[in-house]
Amino acid sequence: MSTYAQKKGFGATVWDFLTTVDHKKIAILYLLAGGLFFLVGGLEAVFIRIQLAVPNNDFVSAGAFNEIITMHGTTMIFLAAMPILFGFMNAVMPLQIGARDVAFPFLNALGFWLFFFGGVFLNLSWFMGGAPDAGWTSYASLAIHSKGHGIDFYVLGLQISGLGTLIGGINFLVTIINMRAPGMTYMRMPLFTWTTFVASALILFAFPPLTVGLVLMMFDRMFGSNFFVVANGGNTVIWEHLFWIFGHPEVYILVLPAFGIFSEIFSTFSRKRLFGYSSMVFATVLIGFLGFMVWAHHMFTTGLGPVANAIFAVATMAIGVPTGIKIFNWLFTMWGGSVKFTAPMHWAFAFIPSFIMGGVTGVMLAAAAADYQYHDTYFVVAHFHYVIVGGVVFSIFAGVQYWWPKIFGTMLNETLGKLTFWLFFIGFHMTFFIQHFLGLWGMPRRVFTYLPGQGFDTANMISSIGALFMSLGVIVLLINVVVTSVKNVKVGDDPWGDGRTLEWAIPSPPPFYNFKQLPLVRGLDAFWIEKMEGKKGMTPAEPLGDIHMPNASFLPFVIAFGLFIAAFGALYNGEHSWAIPVIVIGLLVTFGSMLVRSVKDDHGFHIHKEELMDDNDKGVKA
Amino acid sequence: MANQQTNSGNPRVDHEYRRRKSAEEMRYQVVSFSLMIFLTLVAFGAVAMKGSAWFTVPFIILLAVVQVVFQLYYFMHMSHKGHEAPSLFLYSGLLVGLITILTFMTIIWW
Ligand SMILES: [Cu+2]
């Protein structure tokens, strides 16, 4: 039975991953694809910093610079940060609630492949006549007039990958609501599960506005409609609203899971229950709600009027309150705990001051009157990089180090992990701290170069050297991954020794059915409670019985691939005679495979009780 | 987890209880169904009377809201136990949608 135990050829492994519906393998796919896009987006960032290192530079042309900044932002947000966090959610959340998989394993795979093909489509623009160049926000006033197919790649690529994200979010919601193990009440869920839940709810409500915006943009660009074309009675500000109704919650979609990861790390390595658990949950939900009422703070200078500006300014500042609650709770978690400074804890520790700096500039920017000064300067660039890198990217590095043993069964090297931390931490502050001042001195964002003698030269050079340090940090991480994989020293269930939540109660990596018997949860930090009572593992909540598992399927790949084909047809619609047939073929592939899925009965299979007992006797960890 | 469960060991008691419950349920459905037909007729009537649009439009919208509530609570069983999560998400979505409509009607220049 156990396909896991057998050594497989390379081809078989690839086929296994192409057809898998197992949340742990889909997690690895998300981490791989997200990591790849992270490197691409990072390379683009390096190009930006090389171009801006010295005044009057001509490393890239103005047009190419616009493409690079657009793709840097879009790639990092949609194709790197979010998918990597989805990877952690997939890998850890079902384990944390004591489930055998997510609610809809097939949809889980479909969500991944949609994201992947959307991302590949978007990046193919580099080789097919130019990338999008209207900024990651793609404001309609620029986007409508952009030459070439760049914006079309943006619109279609994000539409496809956004569909995948939406599917993933809904899947996580249903999983958390319906599949918790016996005893796992809402108020016993680990904080990473809670933040996954709230972030998924935000995805559910925030992605539809983006979808609507992208559809309108698609019609304007490809079918001659006039939603955003001012000359024909359209209104470009509508795009801004639709984009930011999505865009602001998107920030919380990224940062809430980051908060969740850090909450786990703080309490694990302080060896203490998370301080103020219920207030943490409350703050998470409150941030989620308030996140939908503040989007216009990105548009203070569009002329909304003083009343609207004031309302959105106050609402924005209000978000500082629940965030502050969280910061204090993390500090009090460490206070009096016996803190172990592991590599993940380094990131968590550094996250607090870094993120607070991003929060403080956030409140400064929220003051609408002052925002007229900061708007479109490097001050804004510094602010959001402090929030997104200091919050989200730190959490990704921390999460990789923390959950690597659970996902891959080996431990990343701690010394190299700390080296990555120091290189990246120094580089990060060097790059972005000085950008606050560049902004206050008057350097506008999104310019491809600047003249010498304006007082920007030294600061930009410092900023670029910082980017070098960050790159070195990432390279050390890659070396760490290679070294760890080559050495391949397997670890036990609870390699940190301080695991509190359910994922540490099962082998690393877990068997494909996760839990032989569903665990009985007796409180927050379920595994810790059992350990404190001297038990080795969880008390089972059910007798050993047959386990029902879903079959692997190649259909999710095919469904997503059909949309990928159709997108090329839509892109060249009206230019080539083959465009319409390509759209039709692509959609036939998609809907055909959906039809196959609907009419073919697939009941999955059972792992029989006897096989599970065999495993136990031989001491094989699946 | 959130499904309704019968909590009596005695199947007969359970059966009796559920029969009574179903009959009650049926009555509510019939009542709300006839109310809905009535409200639809009223809506048509309001338009047919050709009164001021300032009265007719809000009035029809109000009737529509009432119909939606009937639909959700009596026909789709949202009043039953175990529907807390769906109602939470329904109302959150409604809130987000209404705020969007409100801002589009107030602060966008046309
Ligand atoms: Cu915002």
Short mmCIF file of N, CA, C and O in Angstrom, two decimals, chain B residues 32-97:
data_model
loop_
_atom_site.label_atom_id
_atom_site.label_comp_id
_atom_site.label_asym_id
_atom_site.label_seq_id
_atom_site.Cartn_x
_atom_site.Cartn_y
_atom_site.Cartn_z
N SER B 32 -45.29 31.70 4.69
CA SER B 32 -44.38 32.66 4.07
C SER B 32 -44.50 32.62 2.55
O SER B 32 -44.35 33.63 1.89
N PHE B 33 -44.83 31.42 2.02
CA PHE B 33 -45.02 31.33 0.58
C PHE B 33 -46.18 32.20 0.13
O PHE B 33 -46.08 32.97 -0.82
N SER B 34 -47.32 32.12 0.86
CA SER B 34 -48.47 32.93 0.45
C SER B 34 -48.18 34.41 0.67
O SER B 34 -48.58 35.26 -0.14
N LEU B 35 -47.43 34.71 1.74
CA LEU B 35 -47.05 36.11 1.97
C LEU B 35 -46.21 36.63 0.80
O LEU B 35 -46.38 37.76 0.36
N MET B 36 -45.31 35.78 0.32
CA MET B 36 -44.43 36.20 -0.76
C MET B 36 -45.23 36.48 -2.03
O MET B 36 -44.98 37.46 -2.74
N ILE B 37 -46.23 35.61 -2.31
CA ILE B 37 -47.07 35.86 -3.48
C ILE B 37 -47.82 37.18 -3.29
O ILE B 37 -47.89 38.02 -4.20
N PHE B 38 -48.34 37.37 -2.08
CA PHE B 38 -49.07 38.60 -1.78
C PHE B 38 -48.18 39.81 -2.01
O PHE B 38 -48.56 40.79 -2.66
N LEU B 39 -46.94 39.77 -1.46
CA LEU B 39 -46.02 40.90 -1.59
C LEU B 39 -45.69 41.18 -3.05
O LEU B 39 -45.57 42.33 -3.46
N THR B 40 -45.56 40.12 -3.83
CA THR B 40 -45.28 40.30 -5.25
C THR B 40 -46.43 41.04 -5.92
O THR B 40 -46.24 41.95 -6.72
N LEU B 41 -47.67 40.63 -5.56
CA LEU B 41 -48.85 41.31 -6.12
C LEU B 41 -48.86 42.78 -5.72
O LEU B 41 -49.13 43.66 -6.54
N VAL B 42 -48.53 43.03 -4.44
CA VAL B 42 -48.49 44.41 -3.96
C VAL B 42 -47.49 45.22 -4.78
O VAL B 42 -47.75 46.35 -5.19
N ALA B 43 -46.31 44.61 -5.05
CA ALA B 43 -45.28 45.30 -5.82
C ALA B 43 -45.79 45.66 -7.21
O ALA B 43 -45.64 46.80 -7.68
N PHE B 44 -46.44 44.67 -7.86
CA PHE B 44 -47.00 44.96 -9.19
C PHE B 44 -48.04 46.06 -9.09
O PHE B 44 -48.08 46.97 -9.92
N GLY B 45 -48.85 45.99 -8.04
CA GLY B 45 -49.90 46.99 -7.83
C GLY B 45 -49.31 48.37 -7.70
O GLY B 45 -49.80 49.33 -8.30
N ALA B 46 -48.20 48.47 -6.92
CA ALA B 46 -47.58 49.77 -6.69
C ALA B 46 -47.13 50.39 -8.00
O ALA B 46 -47.25 51.60 -8.21
N VAL B 47 -46.60 49.55 -8.88
CA VAL B 47 -46.15 50.08 -10.17
C VAL B 47 -47.35 50.45 -11.03
O VAL B 47 -47.37 51.51 -11.68
N ALA B 48 -48.38 49.59 -11.01
CA ALA B 48 -49.55 49.82 -11.85
C ALA B 48 -50.27 51.11 -11.48
O ALA B 48 -50.86 51.77 -12.34
N MET B 49 -50.20 51.51 -10.19
CA MET B 49 -50.90 52.72 -9.75
C MET B 49 -50.30 53.99 -10.33
O MET B 49 -50.91 55.05 -10.28
N LYS B 50 -49.04 53.86 -10.85
CA LYS B 50 -48.36 55.00 -11.47
C LYS B 50 -48.23 56.19 -10.53
O LYS B 50 -48.46 57.33 -10.90
N GLY B 51 -47.88 55.91 -9.26
CA GLY B 51 -47.66 56.98 -8.30
C GLY B 51 -46.31 57.64 -8.52
O GLY B 51 -45.63 57.38 -9.52
N SER B 52 -45.86 58.46 -7.57
CA SER B 52 -44.57 59.11 -7.68
C SER B 52 -43.45 58.07 -7.58
O SER B 52 -43.51 57.15 -6.78
N ALA B 53 -42.40 58.25 -8.42
CA ALA B 53 -41.27 57.32 -8.39
C ALA B 53 -40.57 57.36 -7.04
O ALA B 53 -39.98 56.39 -6.60
N TRP B 54 -40.64 58.51 -6.37
CA TRP B 54 -39.98 58.65 -5.06
C TRP B 54 -40.62 57.76 -4.00
O TRP B 54 -40.02 57.44 -3.00
N PHE B 55 -41.88 57.38 -4.24
CA PHE B 55 -42.50 56.42 -3.35
C PHE B 55 -42.29 55.00 -3.86
O PHE B 55 -41.86 54.11 -3.12
N THR B 56 -42.56 54.78 -5.15
CA THR B 56 -42.60 53.43 -5.70
C THR B 56 -41.26 52.71 -5.56
O THR B 56 -41.21 51.57 -5.10
N VAL B 57 -40.17 53.38 -5.95
CA VAL B 57 -38.87 52.70 -5.98
C VAL B 57 -38.43 52.22 -4.59
O VAL B 57 -38.15 51.03 -4.41
N PRO B 58 -38.40 53.11 -3.58
CA PRO B 58 -38.01 52.61 -2.25
C PRO B 58 -38.95 51.54 -1.74
O PRO B 58 -38.53 50.58 -1.09
N PHE B 59 -40.23 51.68 -2.06
CA PHE B 59 -41.23 50.73 -1.59
C PHE B 59 -40.96 49.34 -2.16
O PHE B 59 -40.95 48.35 -1.42
N ILE B 60 -40.68 49.28 -3.45
CA ILE B 60 -40.42 47.97 -4.07
C ILE B 60 -39.15 47.36 -3.50
O ILE B 60 -39.07 46.16 -3.24
N ILE B 61 -38.12 48.23 -3.29
CA ILE B 61 -36.87 47.72 -2.72
C ILE B 61 -37.12 47.13 -1.34
O ILE B 61 -36.62 46.06 -1.00
N LEU B 62 -37.93 47.84 -0.54
CA LEU B 62 -38.26 47.34 0.79
C LEU B 62 -38.92 45.96 0.70
O LEU B 62 -38.55 45.02 1.41
N LEU B 63 -39.89 45.84 -0.21
CA LEU B 63 -40.57 44.55 -0.38
C LEU B 63 -39.58 43.47 -0.78
O LEU B 63 -39.64 42.33 -0.31
N ALA B 64 -38.61 43.85 -1.64
CA ALA B 64 -37.62 42.88 -2.09
C ALA B 64 -36.79 42.38 -0.91
O ALA B 64 -36.51 41.18 -0.80
N VAL B 65 -36.41 43.32 -0.03
CA VAL B 65 -35.61 42.93 1.13
C VAL B 65 -36.39 41.93 1.99
O VAL B 65 -35.86 40.90 2.41
N VAL B 66 -37.67 42.23 2.21
CA VAL B 66 -38.50 41.32 3.00
C VAL B 66 -38.54 39.93 2.36
O VAL B 66 -38.41 38.90 3.03
N GLN B 67 -38.67 39.92 1.03
CA GLN B 67 -38.72 38.63 0.32
C GLN B 67 -37.43 37.84 0.49
O GLN B 67 -37.45 36.63 0.67
N VAL B 68 -36.30 38.57 0.43
CA VAL B 68 -35.01 37.89 0.60
C VAL B 68 -34.93 37.26 1.98
O VAL B 68 -34.49 36.11 2.14
N VAL B 69 -35.41 38.00 2.99
CA VAL B 69 -35.37 37.47 4.35
C VAL B 69 -36.22 36.20 4.45
O VAL B 69 -35.78 35.18 4.99
N PHE B 70 -37.43 36.25 3.88
CA PHE B 70 -38.28 35.05 3.86
C PHE B 70 -37.56 33.90 3.21
O PHE B 70 -37.52 32.78 3.72
N GLN B 71 -36.99 34.19 2.04
CA GLN B 71 -36.31 33.16 1.26
C GLN B 71 -35.21 32.50 2.10
O GLN B 71 -35.14 31.28 2.22
N LEU B 72 -34.37 33.34 2.70
CA LEU B 72 -33.23 32.81 3.43
C LEU B 72 -33.66 32.05 4.67
O LEU B 72 -33.20 30.95 4.94
N TYR B 73 -34.58 32.67 5.45
CA TYR B 73 -34.87 32.09 6.76
C TYR B 73 -35.88 30.97 6.72
O TYR B 73 -35.79 30.02 7.48
N TYR B 74 -36.88 31.04 5.80
CA TYR B 74 -37.89 30.00 5.83
C TYR B 74 -37.65 28.92 4.79
O TYR B 74 -37.89 27.75 5.04
N PHE B 75 -37.12 29.31 3.63
CA PHE B 75 -36.93 28.29 2.60
C PHE B 75 -35.53 27.70 2.63
O PHE B 75 -35.32 26.55 2.29
N MET B 76 -34.55 28.51 3.02
CA MET B 76 -33.20 27.96 3.05
C MET B 76 -32.75 27.66 4.48
O MET B 76 -31.58 27.42 4.73
N HIS B 77 -33.71 27.68 5.41
CA HIS B 77 -33.47 27.19 6.78
C HIS B 77 -32.36 27.91 7.52
O HIS B 77 -31.67 27.32 8.34
N MET B 78 -32.16 29.19 7.26
CA MET B 78 -31.06 29.86 7.94
C MET B 78 -31.36 30.09 9.41
O MET B 78 -30.46 30.36 10.20
N SER B 79 -32.67 29.98 9.78
CA SER B 79 -33.01 30.19 11.19
C SER B 79 -32.62 28.98 12.03
O SER B 79 -32.55 29.05 13.24
N HIS B 80 -32.35 27.85 11.36
CA HIS B 80 -32.02 26.64 12.11
C HIS B 80 -30.64 26.71 12.74
O HIS B 80 -29.79 27.51 12.35
N LYS B 81 -30.43 25.81 13.68
CA LYS B 81 -29.12 25.72 14.31
C LYS B 81 -28.08 25.25 13.29
O LYS B 81 -28.41 24.56 12.34
N GLY B 82 -26.83 25.62 13.51
CA GLY B 82 -25.78 25.15 12.62
C GLY B 82 -25.61 26.01 11.39
O GLY B 82 -24.90 25.65 10.47
N HIS B 83 -26.28 27.16 11.35
CA HIS B 83 -26.12 28.06 10.22
C HIS B 83 -25.43 29.35 10.63
O HIS B 83 -25.54 30.36 9.97
N GLU B 84 -24.72 29.29 11.76
CA GLU B 84 -24.10 30.53 12.26
C GLU B 84 -23.02 31.01 11.30
O GLU B 84 -22.96 32.19 10.96
N ALA B 85 -22.16 30.06 10.86
CA ALA B 85 -21.06 30.47 9.99
C ALA B 85 -21.59 31.04 8.66
O ALA B 85 -21.18 32.13 8.26
N PRO B 86 -22.54 30.34 7.99
CA PRO B 86 -23.07 30.94 6.76
C PRO B 86 -23.67 32.32 6.99
O PRO B 86 -23.43 33.23 6.19
N SER B 87 -24.43 32.51 8.09
CA SER B 87 -25.03 33.85 8.27
C SER B 87 -23.95 34.88 8.53
O SER B 87 -24.03 35.99 8.02
N LEU B 88 -22.92 34.52 9.31
CA LEU B 88 -21.84 35.46 9.56
C LEU B 88 -21.23 35.93 8.24
O LEU B 88 -21.08 37.14 8.00
N PHE B 89 -20.94 34.96 7.35
CA PHE B 89 -20.29 35.33 6.10
C PHE B 89 -21.24 36.08 5.18
O PHE B 89 -20.84 37.01 4.48
N LEU B 90 -22.54 35.68 5.22
CA LEU B 90 -23.51 36.39 4.40
C LEU B 90 -23.59 37.85 4.78
O LEU B 90 -23.53 38.75 3.93
N TYR B 91 -23.68 38.10 6.10
CA TYR B 91 -23.82 39.49 6.53
C TYR B 91 -22.53 40.27 6.33
O TYR B 91 -22.56 41.46 6.01
N SER B 92 -21.38 39.61 6.54
CA SER B 92 -20.12 40.32 6.29
C SER B 92 -20.03 40.73 4.82
O SER B 92 -19.66 41.86 4.49
N GLY B 93 -20.39 39.79 3.94
CA GLY B 93 -20.35 40.10 2.51
C GLY B 93 -21.29 41.24 2.17
O GLY B 93 -20.94 42.15 1.40
N LEU B 94 -22.48 41.20 2.78
CA LEU B 94 -23.46 42.26 2.56
C LEU B 94 -22.89 43.60 2.99
O LEU B 94 -22.99 44.61 2.28
N LEU B 95 -22.24 43.61 4.15
CA LEU B 95 -21.65 44.84 4.69
C LEU B 95 -20.62 45.41 3.71
O LEU B 95 -20.68 46.58 3.33
N VAL B 96 -19.71 44.54 3.28
CA VAL B 96 -18.66 44.98 2.35
C VAL B 96 -19.28 45.52 1.07
O VAL B 96 -18.92 46.59 0.58
N GLY B 97 -20.27 44.78 0.55
CA GLY B 97 -20.92 45.20 -0.69
C GLY B 97 -21.61 46.53 -0.53
O GLY B 97 -21.48 47.42 -1.39
#
